[in-house]
Structures are given as structure tokens and as C-alpha cells.
Short mmCIF file of C-alpha atoms in Angstrom, two decimals:
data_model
loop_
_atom_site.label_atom_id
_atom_site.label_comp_id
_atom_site.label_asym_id
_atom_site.label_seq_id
_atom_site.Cartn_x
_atom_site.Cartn_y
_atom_site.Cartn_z
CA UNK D 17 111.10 124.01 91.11
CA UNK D 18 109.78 120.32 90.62
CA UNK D 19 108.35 119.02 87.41
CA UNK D 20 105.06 117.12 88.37
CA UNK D 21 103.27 114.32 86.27
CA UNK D 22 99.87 112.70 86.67
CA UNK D 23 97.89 110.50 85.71
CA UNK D 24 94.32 109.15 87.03
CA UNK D 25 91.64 106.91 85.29
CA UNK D 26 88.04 107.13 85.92
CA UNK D 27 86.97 104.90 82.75
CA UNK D 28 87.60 101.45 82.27
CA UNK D 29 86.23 99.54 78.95
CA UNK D 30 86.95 96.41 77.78
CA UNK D 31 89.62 94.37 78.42
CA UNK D 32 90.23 96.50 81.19
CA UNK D 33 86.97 96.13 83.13
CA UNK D 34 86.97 97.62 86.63
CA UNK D 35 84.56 99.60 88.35
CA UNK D 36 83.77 103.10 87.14
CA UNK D 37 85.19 105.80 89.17
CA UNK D 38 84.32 109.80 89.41
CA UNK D 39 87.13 111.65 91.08
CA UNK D 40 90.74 110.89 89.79
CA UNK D 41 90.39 113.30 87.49
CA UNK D 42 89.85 116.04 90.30
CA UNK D 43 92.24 114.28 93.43
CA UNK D 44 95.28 114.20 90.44
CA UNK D 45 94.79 117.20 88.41
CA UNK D 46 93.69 118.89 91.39
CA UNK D 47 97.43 118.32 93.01
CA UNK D 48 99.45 119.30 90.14
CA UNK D 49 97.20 122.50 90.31
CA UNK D 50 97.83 123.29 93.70
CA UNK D 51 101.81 122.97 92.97
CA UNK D 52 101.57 124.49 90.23
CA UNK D 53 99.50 127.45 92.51
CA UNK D 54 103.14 127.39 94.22
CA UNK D 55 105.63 127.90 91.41
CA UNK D 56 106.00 124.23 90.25
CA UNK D 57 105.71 123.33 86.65
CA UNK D 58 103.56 120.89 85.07
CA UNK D 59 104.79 118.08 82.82
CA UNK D 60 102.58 115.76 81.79
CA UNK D 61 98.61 115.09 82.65
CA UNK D 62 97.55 111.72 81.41
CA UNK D 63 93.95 110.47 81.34
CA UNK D 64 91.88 107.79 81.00
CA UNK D 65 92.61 105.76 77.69
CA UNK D 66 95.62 108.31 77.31
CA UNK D 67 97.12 106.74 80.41
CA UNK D 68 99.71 103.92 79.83
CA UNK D 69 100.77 101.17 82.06
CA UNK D 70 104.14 101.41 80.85
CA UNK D 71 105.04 104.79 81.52
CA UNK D 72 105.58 103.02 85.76
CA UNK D 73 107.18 100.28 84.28
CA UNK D 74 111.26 100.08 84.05
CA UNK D 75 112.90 100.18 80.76
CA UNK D 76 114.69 96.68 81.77
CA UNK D 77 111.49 95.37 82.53
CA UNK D 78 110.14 96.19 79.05
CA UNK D 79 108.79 100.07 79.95
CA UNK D 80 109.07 103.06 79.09
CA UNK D 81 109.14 104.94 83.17
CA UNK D 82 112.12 107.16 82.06
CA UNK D 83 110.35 109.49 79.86
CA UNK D 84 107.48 109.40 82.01
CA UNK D 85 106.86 108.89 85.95
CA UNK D 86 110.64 108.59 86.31
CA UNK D 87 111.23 111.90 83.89
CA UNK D 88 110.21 113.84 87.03
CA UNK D 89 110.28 114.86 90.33
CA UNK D 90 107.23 113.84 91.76
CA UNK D 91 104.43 111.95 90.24
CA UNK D 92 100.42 111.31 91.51
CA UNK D 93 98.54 108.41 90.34
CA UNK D 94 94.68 107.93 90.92
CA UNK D 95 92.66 105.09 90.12
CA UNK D 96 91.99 101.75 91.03
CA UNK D 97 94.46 99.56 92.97
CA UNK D 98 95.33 96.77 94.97
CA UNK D 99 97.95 94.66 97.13
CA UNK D 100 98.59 90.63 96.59
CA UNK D 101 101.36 88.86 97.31
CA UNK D 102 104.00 91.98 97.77
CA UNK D 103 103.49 93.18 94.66
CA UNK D 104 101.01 96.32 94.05
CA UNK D 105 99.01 96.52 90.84
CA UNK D 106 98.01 100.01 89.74
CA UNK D 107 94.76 99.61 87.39
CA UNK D 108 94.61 101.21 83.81
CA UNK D 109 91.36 101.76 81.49
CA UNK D 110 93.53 101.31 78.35
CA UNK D 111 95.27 98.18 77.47
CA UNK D 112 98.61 99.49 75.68
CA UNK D 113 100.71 96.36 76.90
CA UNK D 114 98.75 95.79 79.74
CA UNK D 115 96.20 97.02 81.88
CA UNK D 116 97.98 96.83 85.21
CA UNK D 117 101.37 98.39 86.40
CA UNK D 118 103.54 95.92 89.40
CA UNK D 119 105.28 97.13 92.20
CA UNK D 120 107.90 94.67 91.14
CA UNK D 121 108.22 96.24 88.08
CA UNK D 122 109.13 99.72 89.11
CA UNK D 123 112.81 101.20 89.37
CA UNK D 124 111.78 105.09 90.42
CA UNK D 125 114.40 107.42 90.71
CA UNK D 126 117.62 105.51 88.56
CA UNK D 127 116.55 108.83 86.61
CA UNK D 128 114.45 111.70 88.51
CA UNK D 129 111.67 110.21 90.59
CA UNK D 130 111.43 111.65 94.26
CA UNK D 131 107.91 111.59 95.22
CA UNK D 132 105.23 109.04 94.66
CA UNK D 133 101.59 109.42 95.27
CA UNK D 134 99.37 106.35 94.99
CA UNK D 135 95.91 107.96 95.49
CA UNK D 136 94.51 104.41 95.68
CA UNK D 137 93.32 101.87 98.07
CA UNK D 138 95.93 99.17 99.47
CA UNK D 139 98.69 101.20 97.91
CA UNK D 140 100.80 101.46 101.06
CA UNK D 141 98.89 98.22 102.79
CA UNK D 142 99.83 98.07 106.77
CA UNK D 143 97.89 94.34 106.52
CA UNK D 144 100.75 93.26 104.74
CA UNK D 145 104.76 93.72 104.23
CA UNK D 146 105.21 96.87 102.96
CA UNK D 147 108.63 96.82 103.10
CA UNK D 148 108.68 93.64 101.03
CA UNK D 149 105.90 94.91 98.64
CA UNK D 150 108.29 98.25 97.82
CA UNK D 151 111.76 98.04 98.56
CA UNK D 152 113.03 97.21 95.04
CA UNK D 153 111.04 100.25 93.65
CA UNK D 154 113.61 102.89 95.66
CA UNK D 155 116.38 103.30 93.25
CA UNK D 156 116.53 107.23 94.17
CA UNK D 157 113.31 107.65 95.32
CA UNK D 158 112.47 109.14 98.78
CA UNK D 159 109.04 108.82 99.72
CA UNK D 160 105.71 107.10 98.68
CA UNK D 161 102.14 108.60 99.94
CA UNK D 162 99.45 105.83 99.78
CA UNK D 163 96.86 104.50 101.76
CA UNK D 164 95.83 101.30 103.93
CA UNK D 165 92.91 99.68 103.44
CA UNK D 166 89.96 101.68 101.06
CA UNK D 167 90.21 104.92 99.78
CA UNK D 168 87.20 107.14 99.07
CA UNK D 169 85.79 107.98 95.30
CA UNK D 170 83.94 110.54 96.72
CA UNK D 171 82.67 114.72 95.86
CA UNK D 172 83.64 115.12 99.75
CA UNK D 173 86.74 114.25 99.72
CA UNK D 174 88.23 114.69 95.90
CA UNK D 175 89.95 117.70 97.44
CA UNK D 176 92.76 116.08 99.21
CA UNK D 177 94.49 116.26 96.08
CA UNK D 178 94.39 120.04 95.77
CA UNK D 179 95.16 120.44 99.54
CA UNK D 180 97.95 118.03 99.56
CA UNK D 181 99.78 119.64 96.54
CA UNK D 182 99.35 122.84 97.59
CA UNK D 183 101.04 122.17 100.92
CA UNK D 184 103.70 120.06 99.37
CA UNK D 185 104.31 122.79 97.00
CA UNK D 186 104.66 125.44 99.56
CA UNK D 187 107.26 123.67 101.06
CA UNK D 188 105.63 122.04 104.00
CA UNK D 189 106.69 118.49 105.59
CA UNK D 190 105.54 116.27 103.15
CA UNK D 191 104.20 113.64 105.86
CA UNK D 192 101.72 116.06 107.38
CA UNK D 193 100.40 117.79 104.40
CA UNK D 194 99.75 114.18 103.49
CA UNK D 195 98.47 112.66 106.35
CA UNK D 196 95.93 115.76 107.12
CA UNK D 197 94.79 116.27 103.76
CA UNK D 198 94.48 112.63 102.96
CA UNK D 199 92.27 111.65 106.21
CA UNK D 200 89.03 111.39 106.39
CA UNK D 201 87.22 110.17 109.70
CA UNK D 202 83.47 109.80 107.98
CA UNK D 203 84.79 108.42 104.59
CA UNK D 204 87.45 106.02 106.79
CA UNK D 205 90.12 107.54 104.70
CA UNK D 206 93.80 106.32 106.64
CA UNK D 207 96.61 107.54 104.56
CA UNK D 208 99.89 106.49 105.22
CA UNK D 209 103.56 108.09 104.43
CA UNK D 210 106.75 105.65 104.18
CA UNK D 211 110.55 107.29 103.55
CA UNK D 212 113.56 105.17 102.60
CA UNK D 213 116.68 106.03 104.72
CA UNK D 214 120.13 104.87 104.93
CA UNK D 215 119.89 103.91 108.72
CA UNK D 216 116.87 104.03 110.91
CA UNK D 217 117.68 107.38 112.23
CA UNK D 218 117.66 108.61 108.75
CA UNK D 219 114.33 107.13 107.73
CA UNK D 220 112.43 108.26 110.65
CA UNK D 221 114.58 112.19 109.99
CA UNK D 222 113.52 111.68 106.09
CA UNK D 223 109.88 110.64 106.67
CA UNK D 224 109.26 113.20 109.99
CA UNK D 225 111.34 116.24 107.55
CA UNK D 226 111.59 115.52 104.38
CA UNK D 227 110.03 119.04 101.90
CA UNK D 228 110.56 119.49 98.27
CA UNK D 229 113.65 121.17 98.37
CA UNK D 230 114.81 120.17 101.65
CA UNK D 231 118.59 119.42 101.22
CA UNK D 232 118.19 115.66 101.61
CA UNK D 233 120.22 113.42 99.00
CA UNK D 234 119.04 110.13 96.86
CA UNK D 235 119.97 107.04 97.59
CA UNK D 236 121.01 104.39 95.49
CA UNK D 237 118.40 101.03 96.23
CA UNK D 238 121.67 99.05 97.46
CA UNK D 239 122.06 101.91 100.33
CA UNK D 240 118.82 101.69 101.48
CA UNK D 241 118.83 100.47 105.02
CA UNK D 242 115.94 100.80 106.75
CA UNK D 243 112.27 102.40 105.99
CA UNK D 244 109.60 104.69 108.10
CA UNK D 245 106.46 104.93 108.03
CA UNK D 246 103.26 106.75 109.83
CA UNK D 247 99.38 106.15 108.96
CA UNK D 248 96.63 108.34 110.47
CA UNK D 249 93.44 106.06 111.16
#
């Protein structure tokens, strides 16, 4: 069974001022209920101001990811977010050490990380180089589920977090349950999937296969050879 943490941030005070948000609460929770609906087991739920920028970050980069997103198997993070430069900044409403977590910053899976879900917009950006944005954050991990572009905050859609772990938790191939459940025509809602792979042919097998539990192995970040990705728009 996987262990699944989340955590989501509707509120953000002062210093970390962002616009409020309504959902995360119900996309993030809402997926570790649905795997948990399927057998998986629950391992952390962090909210709001109990939400800490350094539980993404790498221990060698000052963090503390290794007793938190990289403690598990697969992690979902809502909130605000945003792509400049390569680098992805996840937004926080608590400044611990900071208020943002960096792409650049991020070693997933030197301990347990498999699955990353960044339920927020520009997360997997197809304006840009995602490749370049996330390669350095693969150090084990197999897949990230993001979006291009905007992502809805939205009643009508706050369910794609429910759907999405309830498929992934049944076993289902992780890049549809994510692409359906994450796209939304009226709220312009494109999600995207990307797998790392040790060749091409294994990155397009990975990201067109890959379920919890599937039989495929880690790979250490200098093995990674090539990445594959598919968006729904």
C-alpha cells in the first residue's frame, strides 16, 4: 500500500500575501481520501499555516523533504503556484523559512518519493522547458501530475482531487485517471502528466503504464535519459 501526504493552503497572511483561495483543502484532502477509500494509508495532512516550505525542500539545500514529501510514496500539493525562469515556486501562507518552495530545490525520491501532484497553475508549464524546469528534481521519482497554464479554484471542479485519487488508488494508469479527472472544458482546466525514463521508449512505456504498484523500478537522476509527457486541452 502507498503512504500519501498532503498539503494545500487556502490562507495567506502577511508576509506571505497571495490571493485567497477556497478549494485546496477539498482537491488535496479529497485525494488522500479517495486512496485511502482504496486501501492506502494516510501520513500526513498539512494545512494552511501548518504547511511548511521546507518539508519540498532537500536536506542539502537546507530542508527538511525527507521526513516529509520525500518520507512517502506519493505526495499532492494545492495552492498557489507559478513558473519563471525553469524554476517552479510552490506558494505557502506561513513563512517558516520561507514562503515559497523551488523546483531547483527539490531532490524527490533519494528517499521514497514516487508520485507528485502539483494541483496548481503553471506547475507542469508546456509555454516553457519543462524538462529544464524539473529534471534535477527526479532522484527516484517517476511521475509529476501538474497543469499548463491556469488551474481552477472552483466548487465545480474541487472534485478532481477525490476522482483522481480514487482511480490512482484503485490501480488505474496514472496518466488517465489524471488527465480525465483533472480536465475541465468550461473551467479551461488542461492537466498535463510527465514520466522520467531511462530511454525514450521507457518514458513514453512509464508515462502511457505506469500504476501504483506496477512493477516499474526508480531511477537514480544520473540514469534519467529522456522524459514524456501528455496534456489534455
Amino acid at each position: 500500500m502507498a503512504r500519501v501526504g498532503i498539503e494545500w493552503i487556502n490562507d495567506f497572511p502577511t508576509p506571505c500575501t497571495q490571493n485567497q483561495l477556497s478549494n485546496c483543502d477539498e482537491t488535496s484532502v479529497g485525494f488522500q481520501d479517495g486512496m485511502a477509500s482504496r486501501g492506502h494509508v494516510r501520513a500526513f495532512n498539512w494545512g494552511n499555516g501548518n504547511a511548511f516550505e521546507r518539508d519540498f525542500r532537500d536536506p542539502a539545500n537546507g530542508g527538511d523533504d525527507s521526513n516529509w514529501a520525500d518520507d512517502v510514496d506519493f505526495v499532492h500539493f494545492s495552492s498557489h503556484g507559478g513558473t519563471s525562469g525553469n524554476v517552479f515556486s510552490g506558494n505557502f501562507g506561513r513563512r517558516v523559512d520561507r514562503c515559497t518552495w523551488r523546483s531547483d530545490e527539490a531532490r524527490f525520491g533519494n528517499k521514497e518519493l514516487e508520485y507528485l501532484c502539483l494541483d496548481a497553475c503553471n506547475s507542469l508549464d508546456l509555454s516553457g522547458d519543462i524538462v529544464a524546469t524539473w529534471r534535477g528534481t527526479f532522484h527516484g521519482l517517476r511521475m509529476i501530475f501538474g497543469f499548463t497554464d491556469l488551474v481552477s479554484d472552483s466548487w465545480w471542479t474541487a472534485g478532481r482531487g477525490h476522482a483522481f485519487g480514487r482511480r490512482a488508488g484503485n490501480n488505474e494508469r496514472l496518466t488517465n485517471a489524471w488527465l480525465d479527472e483533472g480536465y475541465s472544458f468550461w473551467c479551461d482546466d488542461n492537466p498535463v502528466a510527465m514520466a522520467a525514463g531511462r530511454n525514450q521508449a521507457d518514458a513514453l512505456n512509464r508515462r502511457d503504464n505506469e500504476r501504483l504498484g506496477g512493477g516499474f523500478g526508480d531511477i537514480p537522476n544520473s540514469q534519467v535519459g529522456w522524459f514524456a509527457w501528455r496534456w489534455r486541452s
